[in-house]
Amino acid sequence: EDKVVQSPLSLVVHEGDTVTLNCSYEVTNFRSLLWYKQEKKAPTFLFMLTSSGIEKKSGRLSSILDKKELFSILNITATQTGDSAIYLCAVGLNAGGTSYGKLTFGQGTILTVHP
Amino acid sequence: EAQVTQNPRYLITVTGKKLTVTCSQNMNHEYMSWYRQDPGLGLRQIYYSMNVEVTDKGDVPEGYKVSRKEKRNFPLILESPSPNQTSLYFCASSSSPGRGRKSYEQYFGPGTRLTVT
């Protein structure tokens, strides 16, 4: 059975802190790993990673994938209250030549950033 | 405006009464997918479709049906809803994932909150 596990499940920090969110997986036919941010409504896309060791960056957020050890991390530096959200990790499988078809998600990490 | 729409947004129904949740996208996307979200369980994929007439099971397909007769629409059908299908449902779409820059970005609909009593 394909499995994606995120840790921690919840995290409370203060503005300016740096956080690291973890996502580990045990799946067959890995194709990609994706990160999403979910505030009050629908998830929004952050990153997709397919190769080990290549860091993706977007402002204060960055992510890296380790396909040997089967995990990814999402780093947020200098956190702000607007970073408070659920962060979801998903692994793309069964792609038929594309980056994902089936997507298996982790439980999510609830991040709360206090002023 | 590029968007994914779902209807209805809220639905309360009774056990066994067939219902359909519609999903439509106006971006000519090939890939569409349905998810349910329950507290503590993250998102779980129900069904996905790589293109018209091509559908496949996600992690939790039991109790659901889908069809993809047109590119823009991907309805979710609950033939005989049960209380354990009470959940928040999201539809999403993307262009053929991985073919072309940004094509893998999924756009989500606003969600449908379903309660089955």
PDB file of C-alpha atoms in Angstrom:
ATOM      1  CA  GLU A   1       0.000   0.000   0.000  1.00  0.00           C
ATOM      2  CA  ASP A   2       1.306   3.434  -0.949  1.00  0.00           C
ATOM      3  CA  LYS A   3       1.987   5.618   2.062  1.00  0.00           C
ATOM      4  CA  VAL A   4       2.932   9.268   2.569  1.00  0.00           C
ATOM      5  CA  VAL A   5       3.666  10.499   6.094  1.00  0.00           C
ATOM      6  CA  GLN A   6       4.158  14.121   7.128  1.00  0.00           C
ATOM      7  CA  SER A   7       5.723  15.382  10.310  1.00  0.00           C
ATOM      8  CA  PRO A   8       5.150  17.135  12.516  1.00  0.00           C
ATOM      9  CA  LEU A   9       1.351  17.069  12.388  1.00  0.00           C
ATOM     10  CA  SER A  10       1.226  20.517  13.907  1.00  0.00           C
ATOM     11  CA  LEU A  11       3.715  23.225  14.701  1.00  0.00           C
ATOM     12  CA  VAL A  12       3.451  26.567  16.484  1.00  0.00           C
ATOM     13  CA  VAL A  13       6.171  29.177  15.992  1.00  0.00           C
ATOM     14  CA  HIS A  14       6.697  32.918  16.267  1.00  0.00           C
ATOM     15  CA  GLU A  15       7.202  35.340  13.429  1.00  0.00           C
ATOM     16  CA  GLY A  16      10.766  35.301  12.193  1.00  0.00           C
ATOM     17  CA  ASP A  17      11.396  31.647  13.062  1.00  0.00           C
ATOM     18  CA  THR A  18      12.530  29.145  10.437  1.00  0.00           C
ATOM     19  CA  VAL A  19      10.535  25.938  10.082  1.00  0.00           C
ATOM     20  CA  THR A  20      11.209  22.621   8.401  1.00  0.00           C
ATOM     21  CA  LEU A  21       8.339  20.373   7.397  1.00  0.00           C
ATOM     22  CA  ASN A  22       8.976  16.743   6.547  1.00  0.00           C
ATOM     23  CA  CYS A  23       7.390  14.335   4.095  1.00  0.00           C
ATOM     24  CA  SER A  24       8.432  10.704   3.789  1.00  0.00           C
ATOM     25  CA  TYR A  25       6.966   8.148   1.421  1.00  0.00           C
ATOM     26  CA  GLU A  26       6.809   4.469   0.596  1.00  0.00           C
ATOM     27  CA  VAL A  27       5.228   4.044  -2.814  1.00  0.00           C
ATOM     28  CA  THR A  28       5.521   2.045  -5.995  1.00  0.00           C
ATOM     29  CA  ASN A  29       6.127   3.748  -9.326  1.00  0.00           C
ATOM     30  CA  PHE A  30       7.189   7.155  -7.936  1.00  0.00           C
ATOM     31  CA  ARG A  31       7.025   9.955 -10.461  1.00  0.00           C
ATOM     32  CA  SER A  32       6.902  13.236  -8.532  1.00  0.00           C
ATOM     33  CA  LEU A  33       6.446  14.891  -5.163  1.00  0.00           C
ATOM     34  CA  LEU A  34       4.270  17.970  -4.792  1.00  0.00           C
ATOM     35  CA  TRP A  35       3.750  20.509  -2.008  1.00  0.00           C
ATOM     36  CA  TYR A  36       0.548  22.493  -1.487  1.00  0.00           C
ATOM     37  CA  LYS A  37      -0.522  25.229   0.922  1.00  0.00           C
ATOM     38  CA  GLN A  38      -4.099  25.266   2.176  1.00  0.00           C
ATOM     39  CA  GLU A  39      -5.446  28.266   4.009  1.00  0.00           C
ATOM     40  CA  LYS A  40      -9.151  28.547   4.609  1.00  0.00           C
ATOM     41  CA  LYS A  41     -10.242  27.261   1.250  1.00  0.00           C
ATOM     42  CA  ALA A  42      -8.804  25.104  -1.532  1.00  0.00           C
ATOM     43  CA  PRO A  43      -5.153  24.059  -1.720  1.00  0.00           C
ATOM     44  CA  THR A  44      -2.750  26.095  -3.823  1.00  0.00           C
ATOM     45  CA  PHE A  45       0.295  24.644  -5.527  1.00  0.00           C
ATOM     46  CA  LEU A  46       3.793  25.413  -4.193  1.00  0.00           C
ATOM     47  CA  PHE A  47       6.352  23.060  -5.770  1.00  0.00           C
ATOM     48  CA  MET A  48       6.771  19.912  -7.772  1.00  0.00           C
ATOM     49  CA  LEU A  49      10.008  17.920  -7.478  1.00  0.00           C
ATOM     50  CA  THR A  50      11.066  14.992  -9.600  1.00  0.00           C
ATOM     51  CA  SER A  51      14.856  14.809  -9.175  1.00  0.00           C
ATOM     52  CA  SER A  52      16.961  14.351  -6.073  1.00  0.00           C
ATOM     53  CA  GLY A  53      19.097  17.155  -4.753  1.00  0.00           C
ATOM     54  CA  ILE A  54      17.679  19.997  -6.826  1.00  0.00           C
ATOM     55  CA  GLU A  55      16.337  22.679  -4.525  1.00  0.00           C
ATOM     56  CA  LYS A  56      13.263  24.533  -5.635  1.00  0.00           C
ATOM     57  CA  LYS A  57      12.847  28.064  -4.269  1.00  0.00           C
ATOM     58  CA  SER A  58      10.118  30.632  -4.185  1.00  0.00           C
ATOM     59  CA  GLY A  59      10.835  33.609  -1.981  1.00  0.00           C
ATOM     60  CA  ARG A  60      11.164  32.389   1.607  1.00  0.00           C
ATOM     61  CA  LEU A  61      10.027  28.873   0.756  1.00  0.00           C
ATOM     62  CA  SER A  62      12.297  26.146  -0.536  1.00  0.00           C
ATOM     63  CA  SER A  63      12.041  22.397  -0.979  1.00  0.00           C
ATOM     64  CA  ILE A  64      14.326  19.506  -1.766  1.00  0.00           C
ATOM     65  CA  LEU A  65      13.809  15.840  -2.552  1.00  0.00           C
ATOM     66  CA  ASP A  66      15.927  12.838  -1.569  1.00  0.00           C
ATOM     67  CA  LYS A  67      14.861   9.862  -3.709  1.00  0.00           C
ATOM     68  CA  LYS A  68      17.379   7.544  -2.084  1.00  0.00           C
ATOM     69  CA  GLU A  69      16.091   8.117   1.456  1.00  0.00           C
ATOM     70  CA  LEU A  70      12.502   8.677   0.209  1.00  0.00           C
ATOM     71  CA  PHE A  71      11.726  12.024   1.760  1.00  0.00           C
ATOM     72  CA  SER A  72      11.310  15.698   1.037  1.00  0.00           C
ATOM     73  CA  ILE A  73      11.529  18.789   3.209  1.00  0.00           C
ATOM     74  CA  LEU A  74       9.834  22.149   2.902  1.00  0.00           C
ATOM     75  CA  ASN A  75      11.667  25.046   4.535  1.00  0.00           C
ATOM     76  CA  ILE A  76      10.124  28.370   5.379  1.00  0.00           C
ATOM     77  CA  THR A  77      12.492  31.081   6.565  1.00  0.00           C
ATOM     78  CA  ALA A  78      11.567  34.287   8.407  1.00  0.00           C
ATOM     79  CA  THR A  79       8.014  33.075   8.923  1.00  0.00           C
ATOM     80  CA  GLN A  80       5.108  35.517   8.859  1.00  0.00           C
ATOM     81  CA  THR A  81       1.573  35.210  10.193  1.00  0.00           C
ATOM     82  CA  GLY A  82       0.416  34.784   6.594  1.00  0.00           C
ATOM     83  CA  ASP A  83       2.312  31.499   6.452  1.00  0.00           C
ATOM     84  CA  SER A  84      -0.203  29.991   8.881  1.00  0.00           C
ATOM     85  CA  ALA A  85      -1.859  27.194   6.917  1.00  0.00           C
ATOM     86  CA  ILE A  86      -2.009  23.464   6.368  1.00  0.00           C
ATOM     87  CA  TYR A  87       0.898  22.252   4.249  1.00  0.00           C
ATOM     88  CA  LEU A  88       0.168  19.156   2.200  1.00  0.00           C
ATOM     89  CA  CYS A  89       2.639  16.817   0.568  1.00  0.00           C
ATOM     90  CA  ALA A  90       1.571  14.469  -2.255  1.00  0.00           C
ATOM     91  CA  VAL A  91       3.357  11.817  -4.270  1.00  0.00           C
ATOM     92  CA  GLY A  92       2.524  11.384  -7.954  1.00  0.00           C
ATOM     93  CA  LEU A  93       2.245   7.828  -9.314  1.00  0.00           C
ATOM     94  CA  ASN A  94       1.093   5.866 -12.362  1.00  0.00           C
ATOM     95  CA  ALA A  95       1.829   8.685 -14.692  1.00  0.00           C
ATOM     96  CA  GLY A  96       1.899   7.042 -18.139  1.00  0.00           C
ATOM     97  CA  GLY A  97       4.643   9.410 -19.255  1.00  0.00           C
ATOM     98  CA  THR A  98       3.438  12.421 -17.296  1.00  0.00           C
ATOM     99  CA  SER A  99       4.383  13.652 -13.828  1.00  0.00           C
ATOM    100  CA  TYR A 100       1.367  12.246 -12.017  1.00  0.00           C
ATOM    101  CA  GLY A 101      -1.886  10.471 -12.474  1.00  0.00           C
ATOM    102  CA  LYS A 102      -2.719   8.983  -9.107  1.00  0.00           C
ATOM    103  CA  LEU A 103      -1.808  11.283  -6.225  1.00  0.00           C
ATOM    104  CA  THR A 104      -1.384  10.068  -2.657  1.00  0.00           C
ATOM    105  CA  PHE A 105      -1.377  12.770   0.026  1.00  0.00           C
ATOM    106  CA  GLY A 106       0.032  12.907   3.512  1.00  0.00           C
ATOM    107  CA  GLN A 107      -2.079  13.983   6.490  1.00  0.00           C
ATOM    108  CA  GLY A 108      -0.816  17.523   6.327  1.00  0.00           C
ATOM    109  CA  THR A 109       1.119  19.725   8.775  1.00  0.00           C
ATOM    110  CA  ILE A 110      -0.808  22.514  10.494  1.00  0.00           C
ATOM    111  CA  LEU A 111       1.515  25.494  10.872  1.00  0.00           C
ATOM    112  CA  THR A 112       0.550  28.354  13.167  1.00  0.00           C
ATOM    113  CA  VAL A 113       2.696  31.477  13.203  1.00  0.00           C
ATOM    114  CA  HIS A 114       2.129  33.853  16.104  1.00  0.00           C
ATOM    115  CA  PRO A 115       3.013  37.570  15.890  1.00  0.00           C
TER     116      PRO A 115
ATOM    117  CA  GLU B   1     -11.447  34.072 -15.827  1.00  0.00           C
ATOM    118  CA  ALA B   2      -9.750  30.676 -15.600  1.00  0.00           C
ATOM    119  CA  GLN B   3     -11.527  28.625 -12.995  1.00  0.00           C
ATOM    120  CA  VAL B   4     -12.853  25.316 -11.737  1.00  0.00           C
ATOM    121  CA  THR B   5     -16.463  25.412 -10.604  1.00  0.00           C
ATOM    122  CA  GLN B   6     -18.317  22.921  -8.446  1.00  0.00           C
ATOM    123  CA  ASN B   7     -22.018  22.619  -7.737  1.00  0.00           C
ATOM    124  CA  PRO B   8     -23.573  22.499  -5.304  1.00  0.00           C
ATOM    125  CA  ARG B   9     -21.297  24.162  -2.764  1.00  0.00           C
ATOM    126  CA  TYR B  10     -23.285  22.763   0.171  1.00  0.00           C
ATOM    127  CA  LEU B  11     -25.565  19.741   0.269  1.00  0.00           C
ATOM    128  CA  ILE B  12     -27.396  17.945   3.038  1.00  0.00           C
ATOM    129  CA  THR B  13     -29.002  14.690   1.984  1.00  0.00           C
ATOM    130  CA  VAL B  14     -30.249  11.388   3.352  1.00  0.00           C
ATOM    131  CA  THR B  15     -28.756   7.929   3.174  1.00  0.00           C
ATOM    132  CA  GLY B  16     -29.412   6.168  -0.122  1.00  0.00           C
ATOM    133  CA  LYS B  17     -30.584   9.147  -2.170  1.00  0.00           C
ATOM    134  CA  LYS B  18     -28.487   9.315  -5.336  1.00  0.00           C
ATOM    135  CA  LEU B  19     -26.663  12.580  -5.925  1.00  0.00           C
ATOM    136  CA  THR B  20     -24.262  14.146  -8.401  1.00  0.00           C
ATOM    137  CA  VAL B  21     -21.697  16.836  -7.719  1.00  0.00           C
ATOM    138  CA  THR B  22     -20.715  18.631 -10.894  1.00  0.00           C
ATOM    139  CA  CYS B  23     -17.253  19.918 -11.754  1.00  0.00           C
ATOM    140  CA  SER B  24     -16.424  22.072 -14.740  1.00  0.00           C
ATOM    141  CA  GLN B  25     -13.231  23.781 -15.899  1.00  0.00           C
ATOM    142  CA  ASN B  26     -12.751  26.377 -18.608  1.00  0.00           C
ATOM    143  CA  MET B  27      -9.002  25.966 -19.162  1.00  0.00           C
ATOM    144  CA  ASN B  28      -9.098  23.094 -21.677  1.00  0.00           C
ATOM    145  CA  HIS B  29      -7.253  20.928 -19.155  1.00  0.00           C
ATOM    146  CA  GLU B  30      -6.771  17.244 -19.877  1.00  0.00           C
ATOM    147  CA  TYR B  31      -6.329  16.094 -16.267  1.00  0.00           C
ATOM    148  CA  MET B  32      -9.138  16.257 -13.723  1.00  0.00           C
ATOM    149  CA  SER B  33      -9.434  14.725 -10.283  1.00  0.00           C
ATOM    150  CA  TRP B  34     -11.741  14.410  -7.285  1.00  0.00           C
ATOM    151  CA  TYR B  35     -10.616  14.490  -3.644  1.00  0.00           C
ATOM    152  CA  ARG B  36     -12.251  14.284  -0.278  1.00  0.00           C
ATOM    153  CA  GLN B  37     -10.864  15.960   2.803  1.00  0.00           C
ATOM    154  CA  ASP B  38     -11.553  14.801   6.338  1.00  0.00           C
ATOM    155  CA  PRO B  39     -10.005  16.135   9.567  1.00  0.00           C
ATOM    156  CA  GLY B  40      -6.663  14.525  10.325  1.00  0.00           C
ATOM    157  CA  LEU B  41      -6.576  12.608   7.033  1.00  0.00           C
ATOM    158  CA  GLY B  42      -5.390  15.240   4.597  1.00  0.00           C
ATOM    159  CA  LEU B  43      -6.666  14.997   1.044  1.00  0.00           C
ATOM    160  CA  ARG B  44      -7.513  11.619  -0.417  1.00  0.00           C
ATOM    161  CA  GLN B  45      -7.943  11.089  -4.119  1.00  0.00           C
ATOM    162  CA  ILE B  46     -11.174   9.419  -5.192  1.00  0.00           C
ATOM    163  CA  TYR B  47     -10.852   9.208  -8.987  1.00  0.00           C
ATOM    164  CA  TYR B  48      -8.804  10.919 -11.643  1.00  0.00           C
ATOM    165  CA  SER B  49      -9.046  11.313 -15.398  1.00  0.00           C
ATOM    166  CA  MET B  50      -6.112  11.767 -17.741  1.00  0.00           C
ATOM    167  CA  ASN B  51      -8.387  12.717 -20.645  1.00  0.00           C
ATOM    168  CA  VAL B  52     -11.850  12.218 -22.125  1.00  0.00           C
ATOM    169  CA  GLU B  53     -13.099   8.664 -21.548  1.00  0.00           C
ATOM    170  CA  VAL B  54      -9.973   7.822 -19.492  1.00  0.00           C
ATOM    171  CA  THR B  55     -10.617   7.474 -15.775  1.00  0.00           C
ATOM    172  CA  ASP B  56      -8.871   5.576 -13.006  1.00  0.00           C
ATOM    173  CA  LYS B  57      -9.199   4.938  -9.299  1.00  0.00           C
ATOM    174  CA  GLY B  58      -7.462   6.949  -6.642  1.00  0.00           C
ATOM    175  CA  ASP B  59      -6.967   5.848  -3.057  1.00  0.00           C
ATOM    176  CA  VAL B  60     -10.625   5.852  -1.956  1.00  0.00           C
ATOM    177  CA  PRO B  61     -12.925   5.054  -4.914  1.00  0.00           C
ATOM    178  CA  GLU B  62     -15.433   2.839  -3.072  1.00  0.00           C
ATOM    179  CA  GLY B  63     -18.965   4.225  -3.175  1.00  0.00           C
ATOM    180  CA  TYR B  64     -18.250   6.720  -5.951  1.00  0.00           C
ATOM    181  CA  LYS B  65     -18.560   6.801  -9.730  1.00  0.00           C
ATOM    182  CA  VAL B  66     -17.249   9.268 -12.278  1.00  0.00           C
ATOM    183  CA  SER B  67     -17.524   9.859 -15.991  1.00  0.00           C
ATOM    184  CA  ARG B  68     -15.589  12.004 -18.442  1.00  0.00           C
ATOM    185  CA  LYS B  69     -17.622  12.377 -21.584  1.00  0.00           C
ATOM    186  CA  GLU B  70     -16.444  15.915 -22.317  1.00  0.00           C
ATOM    187  CA  LYS B  71     -13.121  17.534 -21.596  1.00  0.00           C
ATOM    188  CA  ARG B  72     -14.528  20.312 -19.423  1.00  0.00           C
ATOM    189  CA  ASN B  73     -16.794  18.253 -17.128  1.00  0.00           C
ATOM    190  CA  PHE B  74     -16.032  15.582 -14.560  1.00  0.00           C
ATOM    191  CA  PRO B  75     -19.076  14.809 -12.391  1.00  0.00           C
ATOM    192  CA  LEU B  76     -18.849  12.789  -9.180  1.00  0.00           C
ATOM    193  CA  ILE B  77     -21.766  10.427  -8.593  1.00  0.00           C
ATOM    194  CA  LEU B  78     -22.788   8.884  -5.298  1.00  0.00           C
ATOM    195  CA  GLU B  79     -25.291   6.173  -6.191  1.00  0.00           C
ATOM    196  CA  SER B  80     -26.261   5.387  -2.604  1.00  0.00           C
ATOM    197  CA  PRO B  81     -24.686   7.869  -0.199  1.00  0.00           C
ATOM    198  CA  SER B  82     -23.893   6.791   3.331  1.00  0.00           C
ATOM    199  CA  PRO B  83     -22.987   8.852   6.422  1.00  0.00           C
ATOM    200  CA  ASN B  84     -19.290   7.929   6.066  1.00  0.00           C
ATOM    201  CA  GLN B  85     -19.274   9.924   2.831  1.00  0.00           C
ATOM    202  CA  THR B  86     -19.929  13.112   4.774  1.00  0.00           C
ATOM    203  CA  SER B  87     -16.925  15.194   3.826  1.00  0.00           C
ATOM    204  CA  LEU B  88     -15.506  18.210   2.006  1.00  0.00           C
ATOM    205  CA  TYR B  89     -15.021  17.420  -1.674  1.00  0.00           C
ATOM    206  CA  PHE B  90     -12.644  19.156  -4.057  1.00  0.00           C
ATOM    207  CA  CYS B  91     -12.363  18.902  -7.809  1.00  0.00           C
ATOM    208  CA  ALA B  92      -9.130  19.930  -9.511  1.00  0.00           C
ATOM    209  CA  SER B  93      -7.698  20.156 -13.001  1.00  0.00           C
ATOM    210  CA  SER B  94      -4.381  20.625 -14.764  1.00  0.00           C
ATOM    211  CA  SER B  95      -3.059  20.380 -18.275  1.00  0.00           C
ATOM    212  CA  SER B  96      -1.247  17.149 -19.092  1.00  0.00           C
ATOM    213  CA  PRO B  97       0.892  16.921 -15.979  1.00  0.00           C
ATOM    214  CA  GLY B  98       4.564  17.453 -16.701  1.00  0.00           C
ATOM    215  CA  ARG B  99       4.298  18.285 -20.366  1.00  0.00           C
ATOM    216  CA  GLY B 100       5.335  21.895 -20.570  1.00  0.00           C
ATOM    217  CA  ARG B 101       6.215  24.452 -17.980  1.00  0.00           C
ATOM    218  CA  LYS B 102       3.688  24.852 -15.190  1.00  0.00           C
ATOM    219  CA  SER B 103       1.444  22.221 -16.736  1.00  0.00           C
ATOM    220  CA  TYR B 104       1.559  20.201 -13.542  1.00  0.00           C
ATOM    221  CA  GLU B 105      -0.030  22.932 -11.420  1.00  0.00           C
ATOM    222  CA  GLN B 106      -3.469  21.783 -10.296  1.00  0.00           C
ATOM    223  CA  TYR B 107      -6.239  24.330  -9.990  1.00  0.00           C
ATOM    224  CA  PHE B 108      -8.779  23.471  -7.334  1.00  0.00           C
ATOM    225  CA  GLY B 109     -12.458  24.234  -7.220  1.00  0.00           C
ATOM    226  CA  PRO B 110     -13.986  25.945  -4.170  1.00  0.00           C
ATOM    227  CA  GLY B 111     -15.130  22.709  -2.549  1.00  0.00           C
ATOM    228  CA  THR B 112     -18.487  21.042  -1.865  1.00  0.00           C
ATOM    229  CA  ARG B 113     -19.451  20.325   1.717  1.00  0.00           C
ATOM    230  CA  LEU B 114     -21.626  17.220   1.772  1.00  0.00           C
ATOM    231  CA  THR B 115     -23.531  15.938   4.787  1.00  0.00           C
ATOM    232  CA  VAL B 116     -25.292  12.571   4.620  1.00  0.00           C
ATOM    233  CA  THR B 117     -27.718  11.857   7.470  1.00  0.00           C
TER     234      THR B 117
END
